[in-house]
Every structure is written in C-alpha cells, then in structure tokens.
Amino acid sequence: MMKSNELEKDQLYKLRHSAAHVMAQAVQELYPEAKLGIGPPIDTGFYYDFDLGQGEDGKPRTFTPEDLEAIEKRMRQIIGGKHTFNYREVSADEARELFKDQPYKLELIDGLVQGGIDEYGNETDETPVISTYRHDAFEDLCRGPHVEATNKITGNAFKLMNVAGAYWRGDENNPMLQRIYGTAWRNKKELKQHLKMLEEAKKRDHRKLGKELDIFVFDEEIGPGLPLWLPRGGIIIEELEKLAKEMEQKRGYERVRSPHLSKEDLFLRSGHLPYYAESMYPPMEMEGVRYYIKPMNCPFHHKIFGARPRSYRDLPLRLGEYGTCYRYEKSGELFGLMRVRSMQMNDAHIYCSEAQFEQEFMAVIDLYFDYFRIFDIDKYMMRFSAHHKNGLGKKYVDNERLWLQTEGLVRRAMDNGGVSYVEVPDEAAFYGPKIDVQVWSAIGREFTLATNQVDFAQPESFELAFINSDGQEERPLCIHRAPLSTHERMVGFLLEHYAGKFPVWLSPDQARIIPITEAHNEYTLQLERRLKEAGIRTKADLGTDRMNAKIRQAQLMQIPYMLVIGDREVENNTVSLRRRDNTRQNDLPVEEFIATVQDRIATRSGEL
RNA sequence: GCCUACGUAGCUCAGGAGGUAGAGCAACGCCUUGGUAAGGCGUAGGUCGGCGGUUCAAAUCCGCCCGUAGGCUCCA
C-alpha cells in the first residue's frame, strides 16, 4: 500500500502530465505546423517540446513570452471543457497512421517497436505496448497515467514559466526543439507558495549574497568565469585552506606545488588531450614548443611520484596541493561561482597498492564526514559514478576489464563501510569510477561538491611503479580526491548554505566596535587593538553615522558580534554585546568576550 | 556552443511610442553627541553595455558584438 505522501505525489504527477497534454493541444491549435516532441511531468510541473518549423526568414521558428500568454489562455478554455482522458492500445501500424505527420512521434514508435528504447532514448527492458491518451480532439502517444478529465487540472493553479531550447533526445547533434516549462499544483494556494519559494531562493543565491557581502566580483574586461576575490572573500578562502592543511596534515598528507602550465607532451601522456581537449584552453607556442595551461593537477603529481624510485614502504603516498586550474567551460555553462573557468582545487593524489586501496578510499570518505560535521551539511547525496560501455574508447579509457574491476573495488569499499550511495552509470571520469558528493544550489540546481576518484589508467600511462616487499615492480593505484571541492564552488555553496551567515571562524569580519559618541573613540581604538591581538578580525567604526545606522550596516553584513561602547563600558572595561541574531549581553568583561570568541574560532563552532 | 529574455550612476530600480536622463541607498561636505536595524541639509556622480547603420537628431529604431539570467548540452 502506498503511503499517503506518495499517493499525493502520484496524483500531482498525473495532474502535471495531463497539463502537458493540454498545453500540447493548445500549441497545436495555435500553431498547426508544430511537431510534437515529448512532454513529461517534472519536479514542480511539466514541459513539452515542440518543433515549430521554419519562419519566413528560413530560421527555426521560436516562441516568445507573448506566445505563452496566448497558449495559457487557450489551456484554461480546454480545461474548462471538462474533457475526459481516454486510454487505448494501438498496433504499430495504427500508431504510425495516427502520427503520420509527426516525425518525432514516429521515431518514438520505432523505438517502442524495436523494443528496448523508451521515450527519452534510454534503454529499457519493458515489453513494448503502444498506447495513446485522447482528450477533446487531441490524441498523444503516451503510456500515462492521467487524471480522469481536464477539469481536474485547476485553471488558476498552473503557470507557463519560460521557453528554452532543448535538443531532441538531449543530444546536441539533434535539432533543437522549443521547450515550454510550466508549473502546476493542486490549487492556487500551492502555486502561490511555490512562486514565493522561488522568490525566497533568489535571496540566498550566492551571486546576490556575494555582491551584497563583498565576497567576489566578475569584471567584463577580465572575462566570464574568471572571478576576482575581494578581501572579504579572500579571508574565507584563507580559512578554508587553513582547515584543509590541518586536516590533511593529521592524516598523513604531504604538500607539493606544481606549475600552472606544461608542455603538450605531459597532457598527451596523461590522456587529457585525447579525452578532454574540448575543455582545455588552446595551446600557446614558444620556440616551436606547445604549452597548455593545466585543467587538472594530477599529471604533475604523477611526475612527483615518479621523480624517484618508490618502495612499498613509501606507500600510501599522499600528495596534496591547492592547485590552480583552468578549464574552458562553454559560455552557456558558466554559473556564478559554481561553474567557473579558473579554479583552485582542494586536490590530492593518493598512491597506494591494491591491498591498501579500500582503507585509503574509505579514509577519504571519512574525511568527507568530518567536513560535513564542521559545516553542518546534512542535505547531500553520495553518487557512485560508473562508466558506460558505449563510451569506451570515447569518453572513457578503453579497458572494460579494469573498469569492472575498479568499480568492484569501490562498490565493495562503500558497502563494507556501510555508506549509502546511488549508483549512476555513464558519469565516471575518463580514467576511472568515482564517488561524488551531490548538493543543490539555492535555486535547486544539482552540483558535485566533493569527489573521490579511482584512477587505474594514468599510473599505467606514466609507468608509475613501486618495489613491493618481494622485490618486484608493482603498479600503484591512484586516488584523486577533492573533499573541499574548489574554492570557487565551496564558497558559492557555503554562501547559500549559510545564507551569508557564516560561522564565526569563517566570517570575514568577526567583530565590529561601535562607539556611541566621539568621546568613546579612544576606548574603541584600544579595544580594537586588543581584539586584533587576540586573533579576532575586528573593525572599529569611527564614521560620522549615528550608532543606529552603524548597527544596521553591521547587521546587513552579517557580522557576528557588534560591540556597543558608551560611558558604562569605558568606565567598567566591559563591552555591550549584540550578536547578529539580536541576542544581547550587557556589561560583559572584555576578557570574557575574548575568551569566548577565541574558543568559538579554535573549535570552529557553529554557535554564536 | 544552442534557444529565450535582459543590460540606464558603485548598488537597487524609475523613465523614455527619436529632441543628449531621474529616485532611493552608498560616496563626499556641513549640521546633529545620539544606548542596540537608516537623524537632517547639501554636493558630486551617467557619451543609458560596446561598435556600426537609418535619421536633421538615437539611450529610444535596425544589425553585429560583449556580458548576465533561465533552460539544453557539458561538468569539480
């Protein structure tokens, strides 16, 4: 028996799917030339893809926002018609006749007939049944389910949101269709709630907060995807790096450094040029030699491993570096700090024997959990990204045996460690499988934050070896890992995660001292000096604004501690503490305040 | 890269169906000496993203380019 929330989800699903059909009918009436793609329900609504053919200028015709209004209006009329949804099964020939003017539908029918391909182009084991749903004069190839009749869709609880181009079957070599996204809910109140939620999410968008809190900027003249870190952002990065160094030092990592570019030969050997060239900045040539800027640090670390003979006694060798990498992401793929072209990675490579693999791999997973605790992260998903055999020799190193073997190693390690994960095919790196930590941005987009990857390919390309206890040469495995992601993505994520309210240890400004009148300036400056000496990032606000205005500014910048200084404080050598959560503590001895804050910082506490 | 939309002062945004622009905040100056989220007055600040075209005249119309947003593709 279904749980009630699943049942509701199912009803919503049917409602949204039905709304997609109604939209397709409306579009077809308004644009008789339109060819239909697919139109499934999604998380908050539905979409449908259309091919509108060519306009008079010979270019593909597209929708404009005004078109959406007309479509929405017609949809309401159809909904009001209370047409029932009728299911029927048809033979392949009937289906082909029915959709003879719909090339995309014919392609779908072929997929069904041949079996093994569903409407998204993915493989399926299901027995093909060709079915349609009809309401009013509109019949669509569809396996349902649907609501009983169009009036189950609430006329004022859906909204067409936007138009987007989308490639047929998600392949950029296919024609681009016009996709209309809609959102649909049970009632008007739910729709309003959803729209309000979208507004709220915008407020914690890291791009907005980054601007408001002076964390980073982009400059047109420098280039897209190349962020500038402002002093306040720089502090956050310094703190993250400090954390990483502490954690890695305790776990036996050694720090190395490597150049930002290298001769072409290195990336040919590593496999980056064969598999990854599209994402690399083009080469520069000097004295007849081609150089590339590095998209990853691994080849350099492999060279460090190989710089001298290695014994099994050296293993595991853990080489860490906050390396700066550059990747040419396509212009449309850039997204604030979450997807950039210059990035500094919390990178390390662990070289170990196969016997050591499980322990080393799980030590990295444990490190993840340590970080999650520090940052109070509980909404994430571990994704086991495996290869797909169709990509062998294209996006993946062509050695199926080693793929299956290393994937088995990862699966066993995770299962033995009792760590839950979702296995997803065709998401691996070109050199091996990985465990990615998936998180979601404020507006709901999914990102890989951290990653833990096995590499069976590059140790071989670099002919890496160590002498085992039997005196024989043995090939090490390499683990690539970046638990703190890149500085860019991590700060972007943390901005949204904390909604700008960083814990004290990460806050760019930890304390702001606010004198009530000029008469208190001297004590204020004295206090500023004391706090700074105590290692607390402090600024005295001696500006000409009134105290209230200064407090407001400090609040808006999410500064954890505001110290208001007046006659009482000067006289008693105390502070009047206002925390950013608006809790107060008056007549607090300075030493006591300092001790508390120092403790919060030292323990990286989340408490104010 | 592709589809759609947007781009006016440091920031948030008005305005403009062709006649070289306006507010609030921020900045600066003066007044105000004020106990926990904006005290008052004033000054300065923009060839309206860039380059071309149409026009007597372009911020406004057209084209191209750059950047940004929401998607598609791709991805740490």
XYZ file of C-alpha atoms (C1' of nucleotides) in Angstrom:
684
model
C 0.000 0.000 0.000
C 1.231 3.450 -0.886
C 1.996 5.961 1.780
C -0.238 8.971 1.588
C 2.520 11.381 0.527
C 3.492 9.039 -2.298
C -0.121 8.858 -3.351
C -0.297 12.622 -3.411
C 2.873 12.762 -5.415
C 1.335 10.335 -7.819
C -1.794 12.435 -8.211
C 0.291 15.528 -8.774
C 2.294 13.593 -11.304
C -0.864 12.694 -13.214
C -2.114 16.242 -12.993
C 1.120 17.659 -14.376
C 1.340 15.078 -17.114
C -2.218 15.940 -18.090
C -1.409 19.639 -18.082
C 1.405 18.892 -20.540
C -1.122 17.251 -22.894
C -3.468 20.202 -22.629
C -0.590 22.529 -23.445
C 0.352 20.430 -26.453
C -3.248 20.680 -27.702
C -3.245 24.447 -27.240
C 0.060 24.809 -29.069
C -1.141 22.629 -31.898
C -4.297 24.643 -32.346
C -2.418 27.928 -32.315
C 0.485 26.622 -34.421
C -0.881 23.875 -36.692
C 2.598 23.340 -38.149
C 4.033 22.370 -34.745
C 5.601 18.937 -34.479
C 5.459 17.374 -31.042
C 8.414 16.042 -29.121
C 7.886 14.701 -25.609
C 6.080 16.217 -22.652
C 6.673 14.643 -19.247
C 5.866 15.800 -15.722
C 8.831 17.033 -13.697
C 9.577 18.056 -10.115
C 7.431 21.153 -9.923
C 5.416 20.912 -13.097
C 5.827 19.769 -16.657
C 7.277 20.645 -20.028
C 6.615 19.852 -23.641
C 8.988 20.107 -26.597
C 7.847 21.453 -29.971
C 9.372 21.901 -33.386
C 7.716 24.944 -34.964
C 9.369 24.518 -38.351
C 10.971 27.392 -40.193
C 9.879 31.006 -40.172
C 9.832 33.279 -43.220
C 13.496 34.137 -42.638
C 14.443 30.483 -43.005
C 15.448 30.184 -39.370
C 13.680 27.824 -36.955
C 10.574 29.472 -35.538
C 10.608 30.104 -31.807
C 8.197 31.021 -29.043
C 8.248 34.434 -27.393
C 6.907 35.209 -23.909
C 3.826 36.772 -25.518
C 3.058 33.460 -27.187
C 2.960 31.846 -23.756
C 0.137 34.129 -22.667
C -1.986 33.080 -25.617
C -1.206 29.408 -25.011
C -2.026 29.722 -21.331
C -5.348 31.373 -22.154
C -6.324 28.607 -24.558
C -5.279 25.988 -21.981
C -7.764 27.423 -19.489
C -10.540 27.122 -22.061
C -9.649 23.495 -22.735
C -9.517 22.721 -19.018
C -12.938 24.301 -18.605
C -14.283 21.936 -21.283
C -14.144 19.014 -18.820
C -12.867 16.610 -21.458
C -12.163 13.107 -20.238
C -8.794 11.398 -20.843
C -9.293 8.168 -22.760
C -6.721 5.395 -22.934
C -6.373 2.936 -25.751
C -3.793 0.494 -27.035
C -2.971 0.520 -30.726
C -0.976 -1.610 -33.091
C 2.267 -0.289 -34.526
C 0.622 0.272 -37.894
C -2.305 2.126 -36.361
C 0.116 4.253 -34.406
C 2.151 5.063 -37.496
C -1.001 6.045 -39.348
C -2.248 8.126 -36.428
C 1.010 10.074 -36.152
C 1.982 10.094 -39.805
C 2.577 13.869 -39.741
C 4.597 13.713 -36.527
C 8.177 12.700 -37.323
C 9.327 12.726 -33.688
C 6.417 10.532 -32.637
C 7.222 8.129 -35.471
C 10.760 7.923 -34.128
C 9.368 7.130 -30.685
C 7.110 4.450 -32.159
C 10.104 2.872 -33.912
C 11.902 2.804 -30.592
C 8.954 1.066 -28.981
C 8.513 -1.399 -31.803
C 12.178 -2.377 -31.872
C 11.933 -2.542 -28.134
C 14.472 -1.522 -25.659
C 14.220 2.249 -26.099
C 11.896 4.451 -24.091
C 10.669 7.933 -24.937
C 13.835 9.573 -23.607
C 16.055 7.413 -25.780
C 17.208 5.269 -22.861
C 17.332 1.526 -22.849
C 14.531 -0.350 -21.143
C 13.622 -3.981 -20.615
C 9.891 -3.441 -20.665
C 7.693 -5.181 -23.179
C 6.613 -2.587 -25.681
C 2.949 -1.671 -25.587
C 1.911 1.214 -27.790
C -0.809 3.277 -26.221
C -2.372 6.705 -26.557
C -4.398 9.076 -24.463
C -7.070 11.249 -26.011
C -8.937 14.203 -24.580
C -11.085 16.579 -26.613
C -9.740 16.436 -30.180
C -6.158 15.775 -29.092
C -4.577 12.341 -29.034
C -0.990 11.760 -27.946
C 1.320 8.777 -27.888
C 1.511 8.128 -24.185
C 1.543 5.429 -21.557
C 0.003 7.644 -18.918
C -1.312 7.764 -16.348
C -3.580 10.783 -16.475
C -6.285 12.396 -14.402
C -9.859 11.453 -15.343
C -10.714 14.724 -17.058
C -9.208 18.102 -17.900
C -11.139 19.892 -15.182
C -9.052 18.046 -12.565
C -6.334 20.477 -13.553
C -7.032 23.657 -11.632
C -7.208 26.589 -14.034
C -5.589 29.041 -11.628
C -3.028 26.619 -10.187
C -0.724 26.337 -13.174
C 1.503 28.823 -14.925
C 3.693 28.668 -18.002
C 7.105 29.732 -16.774
C 9.550 30.058 -19.627
C 10.765 28.985 -23.031
C 14.044 27.203 -23.597
C 15.768 25.469 -26.443
C 16.277 21.765 -25.853
C 17.915 19.243 -28.147
C 15.765 16.371 -29.344
C 16.532 13.435 -27.067
C 19.103 15.559 -25.267
C 21.703 15.170 -27.996
C 23.371 18.334 -29.228
C 23.735 16.791 -32.693
C 19.962 16.611 -32.993
C 17.689 19.541 -33.919
C 16.882 21.984 -31.166
C 13.236 21.996 -30.162
C 11.361 24.705 -28.311
C 10.593 23.645 -24.777
C 7.902 25.328 -22.709
C 8.177 24.833 -18.960
C 5.092 25.077 -16.790
C 4.475 24.667 -13.104
C 1.264 23.030 -11.880
C -0.247 22.434 -8.457
C -3.410 21.187 -6.845
C -4.716 24.634 -6.015
C -3.993 28.306 -6.274
C -2.533 28.459 -2.786
C 0.073 25.825 -3.585
C 1.025 27.655 -6.752
C 1.467 30.876 -4.813
C 3.563 29.058 -2.224
C 5.780 27.662 -4.944
C 6.262 31.056 -6.575
C 7.049 32.567 -3.190
C 9.579 29.810 -2.535
C 11.309 30.711 -5.806
C 11.496 34.340 -4.655
C 12.953 33.288 -1.300
C 15.531 31.095 -3.005
C 16.717 34.088 -5.015
C 17.546 35.868 -1.781
C 20.076 33.251 -0.813
C 21.540 32.910 -4.285
C 25.328 33.103 -3.855
C 25.593 35.574 -6.723
C 23.355 38.044 -4.900
C 24.918 37.417 -1.494
C 28.425 37.557 -2.936
C 27.730 41.044 -4.203
C 25.986 42.241 -1.050
C 28.645 40.854 1.259
C 31.630 41.966 -0.859
C 32.915 38.439 -1.422
C 33.696 38.403 -5.145
C 33.054 40.188 -8.437
C 33.300 39.425 -12.112
C 34.741 42.006 -14.464
C 33.767 42.054 -18.122
C 37.231 43.058 -19.181
C 38.822 40.121 -17.378
C 36.394 37.592 -18.756
C 33.458 35.391 -17.909
C 34.050 32.661 -15.360
C 37.166 34.365 -14.002
C 36.193 35.693 -10.564
C 38.043 38.326 -8.562
C 38.126 37.628 -4.840
C 37.575 40.729 -2.741
C 39.354 41.000 0.622
C 36.359 39.564 2.484
C 36.249 36.602 0.090
C 39.979 36.193 0.440
C 39.586 35.686 4.176
C 37.093 32.860 3.687
C 39.477 31.172 1.283
C 42.385 31.533 3.714
C 40.288 29.905 6.438
C 39.241 27.024 4.189
C 42.815 26.418 3.204
C 43.930 26.510 6.800
C 41.304 23.911 7.646
C 42.342 21.672 4.771
C 46.012 21.858 5.731
C 45.246 20.946 9.337
C 43.032 18.023 8.406
C 45.424 16.689 5.784
C 48.492 17.098 7.943
C 46.850 14.932 10.602
C 46.009 12.295 8.014
C 49.469 11.907 6.606
C 49.298 14.076 3.521
C 52.349 15.940 2.231
C 52.055 19.235 0.393
C 53.593 19.784 -3.021
C 53.457 22.580 -5.582
C 53.385 22.474 -9.358
C 53.399 24.958 -12.251
C 50.257 26.273 -13.977
C 51.323 25.069 -17.409
C 53.233 22.350 -19.092
C 54.427 21.107 -22.453
C 51.908 19.320 -24.625
C 53.694 16.003 -24.085
C 52.562 15.760 -20.483
C 48.857 16.059 -21.360
C 49.204 13.649 -24.250
C 50.607 11.092 -21.859
C 48.039 11.773 -19.146
C 45.177 11.344 -21.575
C 43.810 14.842 -21.063
C 44.387 15.899 -24.652
C 42.828 12.763 -26.144
C 39.796 12.789 -23.818
C 39.485 16.313 -22.515
C 40.814 18.731 -25.160
C 37.441 20.462 -25.607
C 37.576 21.718 -22.049
C 41.174 22.910 -22.233
C 42.385 26.374 -23.169
C 44.115 26.208 -26.537
C 47.880 25.817 -26.594
C 50.426 28.604 -26.758
C 53.610 28.139 -28.682
C 57.097 29.359 -27.816
C 60.272 28.397 -29.698
C 58.325 25.707 -31.513
C 57.041 24.042 -28.332
C 53.361 23.898 -27.448
C 52.297 24.557 -23.879
C 48.913 24.075 -22.238
C 47.511 25.598 -19.067
C 46.630 22.789 -16.693
C 42.977 21.691 -16.354
C 43.917 19.297 -13.541
C 46.869 18.784 -11.244
C 47.175 15.027 -11.490
C 49.846 14.705 -14.198
C 52.192 16.880 -12.154
C 51.672 14.801 -9.062
C 52.263 11.628 -11.063
C 55.588 13.147 -12.101
C 56.419 13.838 -8.471
C 55.627 10.228 -7.630
C 57.825 9.088 -10.484
C 60.629 11.525 -9.684
C 62.488 8.814 -7.857
C 62.223 5.081 -7.301
C 59.472 4.225 -4.835
C 59.363 1.433 -2.298
C 56.264 -0.167 -0.825
C 57.481 1.493 2.365
C 56.680 4.908 0.783
C 53.034 3.944 0.325
C 50.466 5.201 0.697
C 51.959 8.396 -0.647
C 49.503 11.261 -0.283
C 50.384 14.404 -2.248
C 48.206 17.443 -1.662
C 48.074 20.817 -3.368
C 45.575 23.660 -3.619
C 46.337 23.780 -7.325
C 45.031 26.452 -9.661
C 43.452 25.029 -12.796
C 41.800 26.487 -15.862
C 39.082 24.866 -17.892
C 37.359 26.259 -20.932
C 33.730 25.740 -19.971
C 31.344 26.683 -22.766
C 29.891 30.152 -22.285
C 26.396 28.880 -21.558
C 27.650 26.536 -18.878
C 29.086 29.212 -16.606
C 27.135 29.807 -13.420
C 28.315 32.303 -10.814
C 30.998 30.738 -8.654
C 29.568 27.251 -9.062
C 30.860 26.831 -12.590
C 33.883 28.919 -13.495
C 36.909 28.821 -15.789
C 39.609 29.452 -13.201
C 39.530 27.427 -10.032
C 41.649 26.362 -7.134
C 41.109 22.763 -6.098
C 41.443 21.077 -2.743
C 43.356 18.454 -4.665
C 45.393 15.468 -3.583
C 46.519 12.194 -5.102
C 46.961 9.105 -3.031
C 49.218 6.404 -4.447
C 48.690 3.032 -2.864
C 48.792 -0.675 -3.513
C 45.615 -2.550 -4.330
C 45.760 -4.087 -0.843
C 45.736 -0.606 0.687
C 43.032 0.719 -1.582
C 39.934 0.091 0.489
C 41.332 1.649 3.627
C 42.638 4.700 1.778
C 39.451 5.191 -0.191
C 37.291 4.993 2.909
C 39.629 7.294 4.817
C 38.706 9.921 2.241
C 35.006 9.204 2.726
C 35.544 9.581 6.483
C 37.209 12.923 5.803
C 34.058 13.976 3.961
C 32.010 13.207 7.042
C 34.397 15.195 9.230
C 33.880 18.183 6.951
C 30.118 17.682 6.857
C 30.070 17.901 10.647
C 32.127 21.088 10.696
C 29.919 22.750 8.095
C 26.701 21.269 9.351
C 25.922 19.762 5.972
C 23.119 17.205 6.007
C 21.494 17.543 2.616
C 23.680 15.664 0.143
C 23.785 12.516 -1.905
C 26.720 10.171 -2.491
C 26.768 9.223 -6.143
C 28.742 6.254 -7.388
C 29.601 7.330 -10.927
C 30.388 4.344 -13.083
C 31.325 4.031 -16.758
C 29.046 3.003 -19.609
C 30.263 0.565 -22.202
C 29.046 2.760 -25.083
C 31.610 5.381 -24.050
C 34.634 3.060 -24.017
C 37.371 4.483 -26.206
C 35.458 7.772 -26.492
C 34.904 9.407 -23.110
C 36.412 6.531 -21.167
C 39.755 4.739 -21.294
C 39.201 1.620 -23.380
C 39.736 -1.198 -20.934
C 36.473 -2.766 -19.834
C 38.160 -5.354 -17.604
C 39.840 -2.689 -15.475
C 36.653 -0.626 -15.339
C 34.672 -3.525 -13.955
C 37.461 -4.450 -11.584
C 37.921 -0.958 -10.082
C 34.186 -0.380 -9.916
C 34.010 -3.577 -7.925
C 36.680 -2.242 -5.579
C 34.727 0.943 -4.964
C 31.428 -0.851 -4.502
C 32.945 -3.249 -2.013
C 34.672 -0.464 -0.074
C 31.463 1.554 0.228
C 29.366 -1.490 1.133
C 31.866 -2.669 3.734
C 31.957 0.851 5.164
C 28.189 0.907 5.369
C 27.972 4.170 3.427
C 24.864 4.516 1.319
C 25.105 5.751 -2.244
C 23.240 5.848 -5.514
C 24.869 4.148 -8.464
C 24.683 6.084 -11.734
C 26.105 4.777 -14.994
C 27.928 6.960 -17.500
C 29.098 9.611 -15.042
C 32.665 8.436 -14.434
C 35.893 10.345 -15.084
C 37.753 9.255 -18.201
C 40.341 7.418 -16.078
C 38.089 5.655 -13.568
C 34.968 5.436 -11.398
C 34.275 7.872 -8.558
C 32.152 8.742 -5.585
C 30.757 12.255 -5.976
C 29.012 14.249 -3.291
C 25.986 15.890 -4.870
C 24.464 19.029 -3.366
C 21.861 21.505 -4.545
C 22.147 25.254 -5.090
C 19.584 27.697 -3.722
C 17.641 27.612 -6.969
C 17.663 23.832 -6.965
C 20.389 23.082 -9.471
C 22.425 19.976 -8.635
C 26.207 20.184 -8.275
C 29.085 17.911 -7.497
C 30.738 19.394 -4.454
C 33.372 16.865 -3.486
C 34.775 13.950 -5.421
C 36.744 10.793 -4.678
C 38.021 9.043 -7.786
C 39.924 5.895 -8.629
C 42.445 6.047 -11.425
C 43.701 2.843 -12.956
C 44.703 4.438 -16.251
C 47.175 7.202 -15.541
C 49.557 5.164 -13.325
C 49.967 2.948 -16.353
C 50.442 5.814 -18.818
C 53.048 7.318 -16.535
C 54.605 3.922 -15.927
C 54.372 4.502 -12.194
C 55.719 1.674 -10.109
C 56.962 0.777 -6.692
C 59.100 -2.096 -5.486
C 56.999 -4.416 -3.351
C 58.224 -6.481 -0.414
C 59.129 -9.316 -2.762
C 61.460 -7.033 -4.670
C 59.092 -6.971 -7.660
C 57.860 -3.906 -9.527
C 54.179 -3.259 -8.902
C 51.793 -0.655 -10.344
C 50.131 1.584 -7.744
C 46.506 2.690 -7.869
C 45.850 6.400 -7.681
C 43.004 8.041 -5.784
C 42.101 11.583 -6.873
C 40.150 13.415 -4.200
C 38.833 16.921 -3.536
C 36.683 16.859 -0.389
C 36.537 20.647 -0.148
C 35.806 20.966 -3.853
C 37.292 24.102 -5.399
C 37.476 27.361 -3.510
C 35.055 28.804 -6.023
C 32.379 26.150 -5.709
C 32.891 25.720 -1.967
C 32.464 29.420 -1.224
C 29.481 29.578 -3.575
C 27.943 26.611 -1.826
C 28.712 27.913 1.682
C 27.244 31.327 0.889
C 23.950 29.648 0.065
C 24.233 27.008 2.775
C 24.633 29.656 5.493
C 22.573 32.294 3.643
C 25.517 34.644 4.241
C 25.569 33.987 8.000
C 28.979 32.361 8.194
C 30.037 30.737 11.451
C 32.397 32.911 13.453
C 35.608 31.215 12.311
C 34.664 31.763 8.626
C 33.199 35.248 8.976
C 35.280 37.833 7.144
C 34.523 40.354 9.897
C 34.108 38.792 13.295
C 33.536 41.859 15.459
C 32.553 45.460 14.800
C 33.036 48.033 17.560
C 30.534 50.855 17.601
C 31.148 53.870 19.841
C 28.072 55.831 20.854
C 29.749 59.224 20.655
C 33.153 60.539 19.698
C 34.002 60.631 23.372
C 34.259 56.847 23.231
C 36.619 56.692 20.273
C 39.762 56.264 22.304
C 38.472 53.250 24.224
C 37.112 51.893 20.955
C 40.518 52.025 19.302
C 42.129 50.477 22.349
C 39.592 47.686 22.278
C 40.135 47.159 18.551
C 43.843 46.668 19.217
C 43.189 44.184 21.999
C 40.792 42.111 19.950
C 43.089 42.063 16.949
C 45.952 40.917 19.136
C 43.686 38.171 20.402
C 43.292 36.990 16.803
C 39.764 38.304 16.279
C 39.038 40.062 12.992
C 37.774 43.389 14.259
C 36.992 46.841 12.912
C 36.246 49.990 14.862
C 33.533 52.032 13.179
C 34.520 55.644 13.836
C 32.422 57.044 10.985
C 30.111 60.008 11.415
C 26.944 57.936 11.178
C 24.789 57.542 14.218
C 25.058 54.374 16.250
C 21.789 53.008 14.867
C 22.990 53.320 11.322
C 26.273 51.608 12.181
C 24.437 48.713 13.777
C 22.252 48.383 10.747
C 25.268 48.256 8.438
C 26.952 45.626 10.601
C 23.721 43.600 10.643
C 23.406 43.765 6.873
C 26.967 42.499 6.516
C 26.074 39.596 8.837
C 28.889 40.433 11.253
C 28.539 38.014 14.187
C 29.410 40.404 17.015
C 28.646 44.093 17.464
C 30.178 45.774 20.480
C 28.425 48.955 21.513
C 30.632 51.264 23.551
C 29.333 54.078 25.778
C 30.172 55.639 29.123
C 29.306 52.492 31.080
C 31.660 50.290 29.077
C 34.557 52.741 29.189
C 34.171 53.076 32.928
C 33.965 49.338 33.691
C 36.282 47.955 30.998
C 33.397 45.973 29.503
C 31.543 45.676 26.230
C 27.883 45.650 25.430
C 27.488 42.691 23.074
C 24.862 42.449 20.368
C 25.020 39.288 18.292
C 23.711 39.235 14.747
C 20.819 37.041 15.896
C 19.811 40.050 18.012
C 20.601 38.451 21.369
C 22.303 40.827 23.844
C 24.747 40.616 26.690
C 25.463 43.850 28.521
C 28.340 44.661 30.880
C 30.419 41.793 29.549
C 34.061 41.955 30.705
C 36.368 42.291 27.716
C 38.479 39.296 28.703
C 35.407 37.125 28.936
C 34.249 38.170 25.481
C 37.690 37.484 24.022
C 37.914 34.045 25.642
C 34.501 33.022 24.330
C 35.214 34.150 20.794
C 38.633 32.538 20.773
C 37.016 29.276 21.780
C 34.420 29.516 19.029
C 37.159 30.130 16.489
C 39.513 27.448 17.762
C 36.793 24.787 17.736
C 35.244 26.081 14.512
C 31.983 26.127 16.366
C 28.700 26.868 14.669
C 27.482 28.661 17.786
C 27.319 32.420 18.041
C 28.144 26.445 -28.291
C 22.446 26.475 -28.935
C 17.134 28.708 -27.569
C 14.573 32.789 -24.951
C 14.886 37.234 -22.126
C 17.554 41.207 -20.066
C 21.849 45.165 -19.773
C 20.021 53.169 -17.509
C 25.039 56.418 -11.649
C 29.153 51.948 -7.032
C 24.117 49.224 -5.604
C 18.542 48.656 -6.261
C 15.450 50.481 -9.883
C 12.020 54.545 -12.471
C 11.636 56.789 -17.292
C 11.653 57.147 -22.394
C 5.913 55.132 -28.944
C 13.525 59.693 -31.650
C 14.776 66.088 -29.431
C 21.783 64.081 -25.291
C 18.158 61.309 -18.410
C 15.658 60.659 -12.742
C 14.846 58.478 -7.462
C 16.465 55.910 -3.055
C 20.794 53.860 -0.839
C 26.214 54.255 -0.970
C 30.322 58.324 -1.560
C 31.823 63.392 -0.157
C 30.768 68.142 2.888
C 28.202 70.699 6.820
C 24.842 70.426 10.997
C 23.407 66.762 14.751
C 26.505 63.998 20.704
C 22.814 60.108 19.763
C 22.306 53.150 24.238
C 21.120 48.473 20.005
C 18.390 47.744 12.138
C 18.522 54.118 8.307
C 18.909 61.912 12.217
C 18.783 66.436 8.848
C 20.512 69.552 4.810
C 23.630 69.938 0.739
C 27.428 68.403 -3.182
C 29.272 65.365 -6.706
C 28.444 61.197 -9.847
C 25.938 58.506 -16.137
C 28.681 59.941 -24.140
C 21.640 54.927 -20.848
C 26.950 47.520 -22.135
C 30.204 48.228 -26.972
C 30.603 49.105 -32.307
C 28.218 50.163 -36.772
C 23.607 51.648 -39.631
C 18.902 54.596 -40.517
C 17.786 59.906 -39.327
C 18.421 66.982 -39.269
C 18.671 64.376 -34.472
C 19.494 57.661 -31.409
C 19.605 55.993 -24.580
C 14.946 55.150 -27.598
C 14.509 52.102 -34.333
C 17.736 48.203 -37.092
C 22.243 44.939 -37.359
C 26.521 42.777 -35.201
C 29.388 42.018 -30.824
C 30.161 41.681 -25.361
C 28.038 40.458 -20.672
C 24.159 38.443 -17.447
C 19.726 35.311 -16.300
C 16.509 30.772 -17.148
C 16.935 26.242 -19.906
C 19.537 22.400 -23.386
C 24.404 20.240 -23.947
C 28.630 19.652 -20.688
C 30.622 19.436 -15.744
C 34.809 19.909 -9.896
